[in-house]
């Protein structure tokens, strides 16, 4: 399975800063083989990134979307709008959307469906809080988050999609799950899905997200059920992000 690395810029960047970052990134990544790279800039900078990535193999993604096709939803964007801007991927249910903006499992399922129907590749984010991990609820939480989406359209809805495991306690904290901890959850996800469709579980890319950095990427990506990374802060550092992509290419 080809590795996949997604850079989530979150609410960072400016026209000038983005130009500098892309000028540094492109030469380091343009010839890299064995890994698919996706960048998710903030909405206002998607067109800027699209024009700079033209002719490269790097694809565009978005950080979220609205579940509705159109209408009176001030400040929101639809799947069709993102598709119009050449986005191929979209993050669904990122931990910050859940924890800071109150998105529920049901909201996430609706967004997932909207992305699929809109021709985008959903990247479904799942993961537990520190309290949930300490209480031994990691697998229960992850299973619930996954099953809510599966129940909406059936296991077949995951075909051609991506799942990213991002322990909430490791998002932006500098803390990272050990390779063994990450693999344990990835292995659980793979087994859970295999119980409903072995074919889908085998082909579904599982990414790890949670303070992935240049110095820990290789160990994480060497795990058998980790097929790539969802990278936050390190995606804003050209050298660090390139090193993560290079590590992913070695483990395709």
CSV table of N, CA and C in Angstrom, one decimal, residues 3 179 182-183 186 190 206-208 219-229 251:
chain,number,residue,atom,x,y,z
A,3,UNK,N,2.2,4.8,0.9
A,3,UNK,CA,2.0,5.7,2.1
A,3,UNK,C,1.3,7.0,1.7
A,179,UNK,N,5.3,4.2,19.3
A,179,UNK,CA,5.0,3.3,18.2
A,179,UNK,C,4.2,2.1,18.5
A,182,UNK,N,0.5,3.3,19.3
A,182,UNK,CA,-0.1,3.7,18.0
A,182,UNK,C,-0.5,2.4,17.3
A,183,UNK,N,0.4,1.5,17.2
A,183,UNK,CA,0.2,0.2,16.4
A,183,UNK,C,-1.0,-0.5,17.1
A,186,UNK,N,-4.1,1.1,15.9
A,186,UNK,CA,-4.3,0.8,14.4
A,186,UNK,C,-4.7,-0.6,14.2
A,190,UNK,N,-8.1,-2.1,12.3
A,190,UNK,CA,-8.0,-3.0,11.2
A,190,UNK,C,-8.8,-4.3,11.5
A,206,UNK,N,-4.6,3.6,7.0
A,206,UNK,CA,-4.7,4.1,8.4
A,206,UNK,C,-3.5,5.0,8.7
A,207,UNK,N,-3.8,6.2,9.0
A,207,UNK,CA,-2.8,7.2,9.3
A,207,UNK,C,-2.7,7.5,10.8
A,208,UNK,N,-1.5,7.8,11.2
A,208,UNK,CA,-1.4,8.2,12.6
A,208,UNK,C,-1.2,9.7,12.7
A,219,UNK,N,10.0,5.7,13.2
A,219,UNK,CA,9.6,4.6,14.1
A,219,UNK,C,8.1,4.3,14.0
A,220,UNK,N,7.3,5.4,13.9
A,220,UNK,CA,5.8,5.2,13.8
A,220,UNK,C,5.4,4.6,12.5
A,221,UNK,N,6.1,5.0,11.4
A,221,UNK,CA,5.7,4.6,10.1
A,221,UNK,C,6.2,3.2,9.8
A,222,UNK,N,7.1,2.7,10.6
A,222,UNK,CA,7.6,1.3,10.5
A,222,UNK,C,6.6,0.3,11.0
A,223,UNK,N,5.6,0.7,11.7
A,223,UNK,CA,4.6,-0.2,12.3
A,223,UNK,C,3.7,-0.8,11.2
A,224,UNK,N,3.3,-2.1,11.3
A,224,UNK,CA,2.7,-2.8,10.2
A,224,UNK,C,1.3,-2.2,9.8
A,225,UNK,N,0.6,-1.6,10.7
A,225,UNK,CA,-0.7,-1.1,10.4
A,225,UNK,C,-0.8,0.4,10.3
A,226,UNK,N,0.3,1.1,10.3
A,226,UNK,CA,0.4,2.5,10.1
A,226,UNK,C,0.8,2.8,8.6
A,227,UNK,N,-0.1,3.4,7.9
A,227,UNK,CA,0.2,3.6,6.4
A,227,UNK,C,0.5,5.0,6.1
A,228,UNK,N,0.7,5.8,7.0
A,228,UNK,CA,1.1,7.2,6.7
A,228,UNK,C,0.8,8.1,8.0
A,229,UNK,N,0.8,9.4,7.7
A,229,UNK,CA,0.7,10.3,8.9
A,229,UNK,C,-0.2,11.5,8.5
A,251,UNK,N,8.6,3.3,3.7
A,251,UNK,CA,7.8,2.3,4.3
A,251,UNK,C,6.5,2.0,3.5
